[in-house]
Short mmCIF file of C-alpha atoms in Angstrom, two decimals:
data_model
loop_
_atom_site.label_atom_id
_atom_site.label_comp_id
_atom_site.label_asym_id
_atom_site.label_seq_id
_atom_site.Cartn_x
_atom_site.Cartn_y
_atom_site.Cartn_z
CA MET A 712 32.38 32.86 -43.58
CA HIS A 713 36.03 31.69 -43.53
CA PRO A 714 38.34 32.46 -40.60
CA LYS A 715 41.16 34.93 -40.99
CA ILE A 716 44.39 33.24 -42.16
CA LEU A 717 48.10 33.93 -42.23
CA CYS A 718 50.88 32.67 -44.49
CA LEU A 719 53.97 30.86 -43.21
CA SER A 720 56.41 29.04 -45.55
CA GLY A 721 53.75 28.71 -48.22
CA ILE A 722 51.19 27.17 -45.86
CA LEU A 723 47.89 28.88 -44.86
CA PHE A 724 47.18 29.01 -41.10
CA PRO A 725 44.06 30.10 -39.19
CA ALA A 726 44.64 33.38 -37.36
CA ASN A 727 42.63 32.38 -34.27
CA ARG A 728 44.94 33.24 -31.33
CA SER A 729 43.89 30.27 -29.24
CA ILE A 730 45.15 27.72 -31.81
CA LYS A 731 47.64 29.70 -33.86
CA LEU A 732 50.68 28.66 -31.83
CA PHE A 733 49.66 25.00 -31.95
CA PHE A 734 49.40 25.09 -35.73
CA VAL A 735 52.74 26.85 -36.15
CA LEU A 736 54.60 24.28 -34.03
CA LEU A 737 52.82 21.40 -35.71
CA ALA A 738 53.66 22.75 -39.16
CA LYS A 739 57.32 23.20 -38.36
CA SER A 740 57.50 19.63 -37.07
CA ALA A 741 55.69 18.16 -40.08
CA MET A 742 57.85 19.97 -42.64
CA ALA A 743 61.18 19.34 -40.95
CA GLY A 744 63.80 17.38 -42.96
CA SER A 745 64.35 16.76 -46.67
CA ALA A 746 61.80 13.97 -46.92
CA THR A 747 58.85 16.41 -46.96
CA THR A 748 57.37 16.40 -50.47
CA LEU A 749 55.21 19.01 -52.12
CA ALA A 750 52.26 16.61 -51.99
CA THR A 751 52.73 16.14 -48.27
CA ARG A 752 52.71 19.90 -47.76
CA PHE A 753 49.43 20.28 -49.62
CA GLN A 754 47.89 17.35 -47.71
CA PHE A 755 48.93 18.98 -44.44
CA CYS A 756 47.47 22.32 -45.55
CA ALA A 757 44.16 20.62 -46.29
CA LEU A 758 44.17 19.02 -42.84
CA LEU A 759 44.75 22.39 -41.17
CA LEU A 760 41.91 24.02 -43.08
CA LEU A 761 39.61 21.14 -42.09
CA ILE A 762 40.51 21.56 -38.41
CA SER A 763 40.02 25.31 -38.68
CA SER A 764 36.61 24.94 -40.29
CA THR A 765 35.59 22.41 -37.62
CA THR A 766 36.65 24.85 -34.89
CA VAL A 767 34.47 27.60 -36.36
CA LEU A 768 31.55 25.18 -36.73
CA CYS A 769 31.89 23.94 -33.13
CA GLY A 770 32.03 27.53 -31.92
CA ASN A 771 28.75 28.28 -33.69
CA ILE A 772 27.19 25.09 -32.32
CA ASN A 773 28.29 25.95 -28.77
CA SER A 774 26.80 29.43 -29.11
CA ASN A 775 23.51 28.01 -30.36
CA LEU A 776 23.47 25.39 -27.61
CA LEU A 777 23.95 28.14 -25.01
CA ARG A 778 20.96 30.05 -26.36
CA GLU A 779 18.84 26.91 -26.41
CA ASN A 780 19.92 26.15 -22.84
CA GLU A 781 18.83 29.64 -21.75
CA ARG A 782 15.47 29.12 -23.46
CA SER A 783 15.13 25.73 -21.77
CA CYS A 784 15.93 27.24 -18.34
CA ASN A 785 13.38 29.95 -18.98
CA LYS A 786 10.68 27.40 -19.85
CA ASN A 787 11.37 25.41 -16.69
CA ASN A 788 11.01 28.43 -14.39
CA LYS A 789 7.50 29.53 -13.52
CA ALA A 790 8.41 33.17 -13.02
CA ALA A 791 11.08 35.73 -12.34
CA LEU A 792 11.15 38.62 -9.85
CA PHE A 793 11.68 42.21 -10.92
CA VAL A 794 12.20 44.38 -7.87
CA PHE A 795 11.73 48.15 -7.59
CA GLY A 796 11.92 50.54 -4.68
CA ASP A 797 13.99 51.75 -1.76
CA SER A 798 16.23 50.44 1.03
CA LEU A 799 13.62 47.89 2.09
CA TYR A 800 14.52 45.99 -1.10
CA ASP A 801 17.95 47.38 -2.12
CA PRO A 802 20.54 44.52 -2.27
CA GLY A 803 23.42 46.94 -2.84
CA ASN A 804 22.73 49.06 -5.93
CA ASN A 805 23.88 52.15 -4.06
CA ASN A 806 27.36 50.63 -3.86
CA TYR A 807 27.72 51.49 -7.54
CA ILE A 808 26.49 55.09 -7.71
CA SER A 809 27.98 58.40 -6.68
CA THR A 810 26.32 59.14 -3.34
CA ASN A 811 27.23 59.45 0.34
CA THR A 812 27.21 57.02 3.25
CA ASN A 813 23.78 58.17 4.43
CA PHE A 814 22.47 56.21 1.45
CA GLN A 815 24.83 53.25 1.67
CA ALA A 816 25.24 50.21 3.91
CA ASN A 817 28.43 48.72 2.52
CA PHE A 818 30.31 48.79 5.83
CA TRP A 819 30.36 46.79 9.05
CA PRO A 820 28.23 45.72 10.92
CA TYR A 821 25.70 45.59 8.08
CA GLY A 822 25.47 42.03 6.77
CA LYS A 823 27.06 40.49 9.84
CA SER A 824 24.37 37.89 10.62
CA PHE A 825 24.13 36.07 7.30
CA PHE A 826 26.70 37.22 4.77
CA SER A 827 29.45 37.77 7.39
CA GLU A 828 30.36 40.94 5.49
CA PRO A 829 28.56 44.05 4.26
CA THR A 830 26.81 43.68 0.90
CA GLY A 831 25.04 47.02 0.71
CA ARG A 832 21.81 45.67 2.20
CA PHE A 833 20.39 47.91 4.94
CA SER A 834 20.17 45.15 7.53
CA ASP A 835 22.26 42.59 9.36
CA GLY A 836 21.37 39.98 6.74
CA ARG A 837 18.85 39.16 4.05
CA LEU A 838 15.94 41.29 2.86
CA ILE A 839 12.39 40.41 1.81
CA PRO A 840 13.24 39.75 -1.87
CA ASP A 841 16.04 37.40 -0.80
CA PHE A 842 13.61 35.26 1.19
CA ILE A 843 11.00 35.34 -1.58
CA CYS A 844 13.64 34.02 -3.98
CA GLU A 845 14.39 31.23 -1.53
CA TYR A 846 10.72 30.28 -1.16
CA ALA A 847 10.21 30.39 -4.94
CA GLY A 848 13.28 28.27 -5.66
CA LEU A 849 15.02 31.08 -7.53
CA GLN A 850 18.61 32.20 -7.40
CA LEU A 851 19.47 35.16 -5.19
CA ILE A 852 19.04 38.25 -7.37
CA PRO A 853 22.10 40.54 -7.33
CA PRO A 854 21.99 44.33 -7.66
CA TYR A 855 21.20 45.41 -11.22
CA LEU A 856 24.15 47.80 -11.20
CA GLN A 857 26.62 45.10 -10.15
CA THR A 858 28.92 44.28 -13.04
CA GLY A 859 28.86 40.72 -14.32
CA ASN A 860 27.17 38.44 -16.80
CA GLN A 861 23.55 38.67 -15.72
CA HIS A 862 21.07 36.96 -18.03
CA TYR A 863 18.03 38.14 -16.00
CA LEU A 864 16.23 34.80 -16.36
CA TYR A 865 15.44 34.96 -12.63
CA GLY A 866 14.69 38.68 -12.74
CA ALA A 867 16.52 41.83 -11.68
CA ASN A 868 16.64 44.11 -8.65
CA PHE A 869 16.68 47.86 -9.35
CA ALA A 870 15.86 49.12 -5.82
CA SER A 871 17.92 51.97 -4.40
CA GLY A 872 18.13 53.00 -0.75
CA GLY A 873 16.64 56.48 -0.29
CA ALA A 874 14.64 56.39 -3.53
CA GLY A 875 11.14 57.76 -3.72
CA ALA A 876 8.30 57.72 -6.19
CA LEU A 877 9.12 61.36 -6.96
CA ASP A 878 12.22 62.46 -8.84
CA GLU A 879 12.57 65.32 -6.35
CA THR A 880 13.23 62.92 -3.44
CA ASN A 881 16.97 62.84 -2.67
CA PRO A 882 17.88 63.95 -6.22
CA GLY A 883 21.34 63.01 -7.46
CA LEU A 884 21.95 60.69 -4.51
CA VAL A 885 19.75 57.71 -5.38
CA VAL A 886 18.29 55.86 -8.36
CA ASN A 887 14.76 57.24 -8.51
CA LEU A 888 11.75 55.18 -9.57
CA ASN A 889 11.58 56.55 -13.12
CA THR A 890 15.23 55.65 -13.68
CA GLN A 891 14.56 52.17 -12.28
CA LEU A 892 11.78 51.87 -14.87
CA ASN A 893 14.22 52.75 -17.65
CA GLN A 894 16.61 50.10 -16.36
CA PHE A 895 13.82 47.54 -16.49
CA LYS A 896 13.03 48.49 -20.08
CA ASN A 897 16.68 47.89 -20.94
CA VAL A 898 16.47 44.42 -19.35
CA ALA A 899 13.27 43.66 -21.29
CA THR A 900 15.07 44.55 -24.53
CA GLN A 901 18.02 42.30 -23.64
CA LEU A 902 15.69 39.41 -22.85
CA ALA A 903 13.99 39.77 -26.23
CA GLN A 904 17.38 39.66 -27.93
CA ARG A 905 18.53 36.58 -26.03
CA LEU A 906 15.32 34.55 -25.87
CA GLY A 907 13.36 35.86 -28.82
CA GLU A 908 10.24 38.00 -28.65
CA GLU A 909 7.84 35.13 -27.86
CA GLU A 910 9.83 33.60 -24.99
CA ALA A 911 10.70 36.99 -23.51
CA SER A 912 7.07 38.05 -23.63
CA ALA A 913 6.01 34.85 -21.86
CA LEU A 914 8.66 35.39 -19.15
CA LEU A 915 7.62 39.00 -18.52
CA SER A 916 3.95 38.03 -18.40
CA ARG A 917 4.35 35.37 -15.71
CA SER A 918 6.90 37.30 -13.64
CA VAL A 919 6.14 39.18 -10.42
CA TYR A 920 6.95 42.89 -10.06
CA MET A 921 7.70 43.83 -6.46
CA PHE A 922 7.46 47.42 -5.19
CA SER A 923 8.43 49.13 -1.94
CA ILE A 924 8.23 52.88 -2.43
CA GLY A 925 6.94 56.04 -0.75
CA VAL A 926 8.62 56.15 2.68
CA ASN A 927 11.36 58.51 1.56
CA ASP A 928 8.87 60.83 -0.14
CA TYR A 929 7.09 61.36 3.17
CA SER A 930 10.35 61.48 5.13
CA SER A 931 11.45 64.48 3.05
CA THR A 932 9.80 67.88 3.24
CA ILE A 933 6.18 67.75 2.10
CA LYS A 934 5.55 70.56 -0.35
CA GLY A 935 2.13 72.17 -0.44
CA ASP A 936 -1.14 70.46 0.41
CA SER A 937 -0.70 66.94 1.81
CA LYS A 938 -3.48 65.50 -0.37
CA GLN A 939 -1.95 67.00 -3.48
CA PHE A 940 1.45 65.67 -2.44
CA ARG A 941 -0.02 62.19 -1.91
CA ASN A 942 -1.69 62.29 -5.31
CA MET A 943 1.66 63.15 -6.93
CA ILE A 944 3.31 60.14 -5.28
CA ILE A 945 0.55 57.72 -6.22
CA GLY A 946 0.24 59.25 -9.67
CA ASN A 947 3.89 58.65 -10.48
CA LEU A 948 3.73 55.12 -9.09
CA THR A 949 0.68 54.45 -11.26
CA SER A 950 2.50 55.69 -14.36
CA VAL A 951 5.34 53.25 -13.70
CA ILE A 952 2.88 50.39 -13.14
CA LYS A 953 1.16 51.12 -16.45
CA ALA A 954 4.48 51.29 -18.27
CA ILE A 955 5.43 47.83 -16.96
CA TYR A 956 1.95 46.57 -17.84
CA LYS A 957 2.46 47.84 -21.38
CA THR A 958 5.75 45.93 -21.55
CA GLY A 959 3.93 42.74 -20.57
CA GLY A 960 3.85 42.70 -16.74
CA ARG A 961 0.64 41.40 -15.16
CA LYS A 962 1.46 40.37 -11.57
CA PHE A 963 2.36 43.11 -9.11
CA SER A 964 3.32 43.04 -5.43
CA PHE A 965 3.05 46.05 -3.13
CA VAL A 966 3.50 46.74 0.57
CA THR A 967 1.79 49.40 2.62
CA LEU A 968 4.01 52.05 4.14
CA PRO A 969 5.16 51.02 7.65
CA PRO A 970 4.31 52.88 10.89
CA LEU A 971 7.02 55.41 10.08
CA GLY A 972 5.92 57.85 12.77
CA CYS A 973 6.98 55.42 15.49
CA PHE A 974 10.35 54.35 14.10
CA PRO A 975 13.36 54.80 16.43
CA SER A 976 14.77 57.64 14.30
CA ILE A 977 11.50 59.58 14.43
CA LYS A 978 10.91 58.94 18.14
CA ALA A 979 14.43 60.09 18.98
CA GLN A 980 13.87 63.34 17.06
CA ASN A 981 10.43 63.82 18.59
CA ALA A 982 11.41 63.10 22.20
CA GLY A 983 10.47 66.63 23.25
CA ASN A 984 6.88 66.29 22.01
CA LYS A 985 5.49 63.54 24.22
CA THR A 986 1.97 62.47 23.23
CA ASN A 987 -0.95 61.46 25.39
CA HIS A 988 -0.16 57.81 24.63
CA GLY A 989 3.08 58.01 26.60
CA ASP A 990 5.39 57.56 23.61
CA PHE A 991 7.27 59.82 21.21
CA CYS A 992 5.55 58.91 17.96
CA ARG A 993 4.74 61.60 15.42
CA GLU A 994 1.00 61.39 15.04
CA ASP A 995 0.91 63.69 12.02
CA LEU A 996 3.29 61.42 10.10
CA THR A 997 1.32 58.37 11.17
CA ALA A 998 -1.85 59.95 9.79
CA LEU A 999 -0.16 60.72 6.44
CA VAL A 1000 1.04 57.14 6.14
CA GLN A 1001 -2.40 55.70 6.89
CA GLU A 1002 -4.06 58.03 4.38
CA HIS A 1003 -1.49 57.01 1.77
CA ASN A 1004 -2.09 53.30 2.37
CA THR A 1005 -5.85 53.71 2.00
CA ALA A 1006 -5.44 55.71 -1.22
CA VAL A 1007 -3.05 53.15 -2.74
CA SER A 1008 -5.48 50.34 -1.94
CA LYS A 1009 -8.29 52.14 -3.77
CA ASN A 1010 -6.01 52.91 -6.69
CA LEU A 1011 -5.03 49.24 -7.07
CA GLU A 1012 -8.70 48.25 -7.12
CA GLN A 1013 -9.28 50.71 -9.97
CA LEU A 1014 -6.28 49.38 -11.92
CA GLU A 1015 -7.63 45.85 -11.55
CA LYS A 1016 -10.94 46.98 -13.07
CA HIS A 1017 -9.44 48.87 -16.00
CA LEU A 1018 -6.33 46.86 -16.94
CA LYS A 1019 -7.20 43.47 -18.39
CA GLY A 1020 -5.29 40.67 -16.66
CA PHE A 1021 -3.83 42.98 -13.99
CA MET A 1022 -3.34 41.14 -10.67
CA TYR A 1023 -1.87 42.38 -7.44
CA SER A 1024 -0.82 41.41 -3.94
CA PHE A 1025 -0.99 44.13 -1.29
CA PHE A 1026 0.78 43.26 1.96
CA ASP A 1027 -0.27 45.02 5.17
CA PHE A 1028 3.23 45.94 6.33
CA TYR A 1029 1.83 48.63 8.64
CA THR A 1030 -0.35 46.42 10.83
CA THR A 1031 1.94 43.39 10.96
CA PHE A 1032 5.00 45.47 11.79
CA TYR A 1033 3.27 47.67 14.35
CA ASP A 1034 1.96 44.62 16.16
CA ARG A 1035 5.56 43.42 16.48
CA MET A 1036 6.59 46.82 17.79
CA ILE A 1037 4.09 46.77 20.66
CA ASN A 1038 4.09 42.98 21.25
CA PRO A 1039 7.66 41.91 20.45
CA THR A 1040 7.78 38.80 22.66
CA LYS A 1041 4.73 37.39 20.86
CA TYR A 1042 6.94 37.07 17.77
CA GLY A 1043 10.21 36.03 19.40
CA PHE A 1044 11.78 39.48 19.87
CA LYS A 1045 13.03 40.97 23.11
CA ASN A 1046 12.95 44.55 21.86
CA GLY A 1047 10.46 46.09 19.47
CA GLU A 1048 11.12 49.80 19.83
CA SER A 1049 14.91 50.33 19.86
CA ALA A 1050 17.56 49.64 17.24
CA CYS A 1051 20.22 46.98 17.62
CA CYS A 1052 22.78 49.29 16.02
CA GLY A 1053 23.02 53.04 16.55
CA SER A 1054 23.25 55.55 19.37
CA GLY A 1055 21.13 57.88 21.48
CA LEU A 1056 17.56 57.38 22.67
CA TYR A 1057 16.03 54.23 21.15
CA GLY A 1058 19.24 53.83 19.14
CA GLY A 1059 17.53 56.40 16.95
CA VAL A 1060 20.64 58.31 15.87
CA ASN A 1061 21.64 57.06 12.41
CA SER A 1062 25.22 56.27 13.41
CA CYS A 1063 25.36 52.50 12.81
CA GLY A 1064 28.80 51.64 11.46
CA GLY A 1065 30.31 55.00 12.41
CA MET A 1066 30.48 56.15 8.78
CA ARG A 1067 27.74 58.78 8.76
CA GLY A 1068 29.35 61.66 10.56
CA ILE A 1069 29.11 60.17 14.07
CA LYS A 1070 31.79 57.60 14.81
CA GLU A 1071 30.46 56.39 18.15
CA TYR A 1072 27.77 53.74 18.05
CA GLU A 1073 26.66 50.60 19.85
CA VAL A 1074 25.69 47.26 18.34
CA CYS A 1075 23.83 44.46 20.12
CA SER A 1076 25.28 40.96 20.41
CA ASN A 1077 22.21 39.20 18.99
CA SER A 1078 20.35 41.16 16.32
CA SER A 1079 17.67 38.45 16.00
CA GLU A 1080 16.32 39.64 19.36
CA TYR A 1081 15.61 43.10 17.89
CA LEU A 1082 12.84 44.10 15.50
CA PHE A 1083 14.99 46.98 14.23
CA PHE A 1084 18.59 46.56 13.16
CA ASP A 1085 19.33 50.28 12.74
CA SER A 1086 17.26 53.39 13.37
CA VAL A 1087 14.95 52.86 10.37
CA HIS A 1088 15.51 49.34 9.02
CA PRO A 1089 14.27 45.97 10.30
CA SER A 1090 16.53 43.09 11.28
CA GLU A 1091 16.89 39.96 9.17
CA MET A 1092 14.65 38.09 11.60
CA ALA A 1093 11.91 40.68 11.07
CA TYR A 1094 12.34 40.58 7.29
CA GLN A 1095 12.06 36.80 7.32
CA GLN A 1096 8.78 36.89 9.23
CA LEU A 1097 7.35 39.57 6.93
CA ALA A 1098 8.48 37.73 3.79
CA LYS A 1099 6.79 34.55 5.02
CA LEU A 1100 3.53 36.41 5.41
CA MET A 1101 3.88 37.92 1.95
CA TRP A 1102 4.59 34.48 0.54
CA GLU A 1103 1.76 32.48 2.08
CA GLY A 1104 -0.24 34.81 4.31
CA SER A 1105 -4.03 34.90 4.38
CA CYS A 1106 -6.08 37.45 2.44
CA SER A 1107 -6.48 39.53 5.59
CA VAL A 1108 -2.72 40.12 5.63
CA THR A 1109 -1.74 40.00 1.97
CA GLY A 1110 -4.55 40.11 -0.53
CA PRO A 1111 -6.27 39.50 -2.75
CA CYS A 1112 -3.43 37.06 -3.61
CA ASN A 1113 -0.27 36.05 -1.81
CA LEU A 1114 2.99 35.61 -3.70
CA LYS A 1115 2.94 31.82 -3.54
CA SER A 1116 -0.33 31.76 -5.43
CA PHE A 1117 1.07 34.32 -7.90
CA LEU A 1118 3.99 32.12 -8.86
CA SER A 1119 1.74 29.10 -9.36
CA LEU A 1120 -0.49 30.91 -11.88
#
């Protein structure tokens, strides 16, 4: 297909804007003076058309080389990470949606320990997926909703702070799990277009699909029978897992729900209902979380039996985190029950940054000494320890496979 051309003084010129001016000036110079013959003009025209054709050819070659380079990069990488869930994994997707500051962390002092500025991550620094990328030798995965030229060869992060497994959890304020699934399907389509069906299928098959979901469902008002409510949450999660499996996903990573009933935010709210254990934990919420974790574990075992090639890693976030809450010094923390940033009892008032209706807040000088950064989210130091266990922990902590073994398969 020939390039568009224009006519100037009987000579044909390519209409490509990047070289048009060069050709015009060159033509004027070549045809200046009375010595220019008709033969010379035709010879010059032929030269211009040759250069033009070469430019088009080189452009096509460069485009093809870029595609081949992407395919080559894809072959050299063992896997990619596709991340779904809530604020535990959200790298800043909520920066790009219409919501309120209760569901955002794009203001100081969030991000202060590593990025030196807020990124939208609900911590003072990096999150679990960031550390997993580091351990796996992958590039840091940006928010899916962040504009830019993302090729998704290293994966994509769809997580949204405040999201739940149910569409009814914080509706209109977050990117719910079903919408995150649709975003993934869009990425899968783009990968097939860029890499070809075979290469894209191979990439999706060896990739790891990370999930952190459910906390916000239980933090909201539980409707009806608790068992029925739990079944709805797990049922919707299972539907998303099966949809990814159908697209080609085989390796899945999950975390148990944390000891939510003893988080600073909950203990601050529950200060008037002191338990026999001498703390302010909500025992009813703790029981719901434990029942959920047991049910998810059984469900994953069933999926492994019925879905050919399905593999999973299930990290015991509850036990490992709770042990750090009650034995902080054992893990290098000075404080395991109060937040570094916030206000009120235990730092449990969600005022970190002064952008959520309460302007007054306190922030500690060294967040690495605290297990919690704000009233509900761990510090970077805590995330790093948890990510390390997910990456190479024993089967008693993260089983039946850890993520390091996943990425080597």
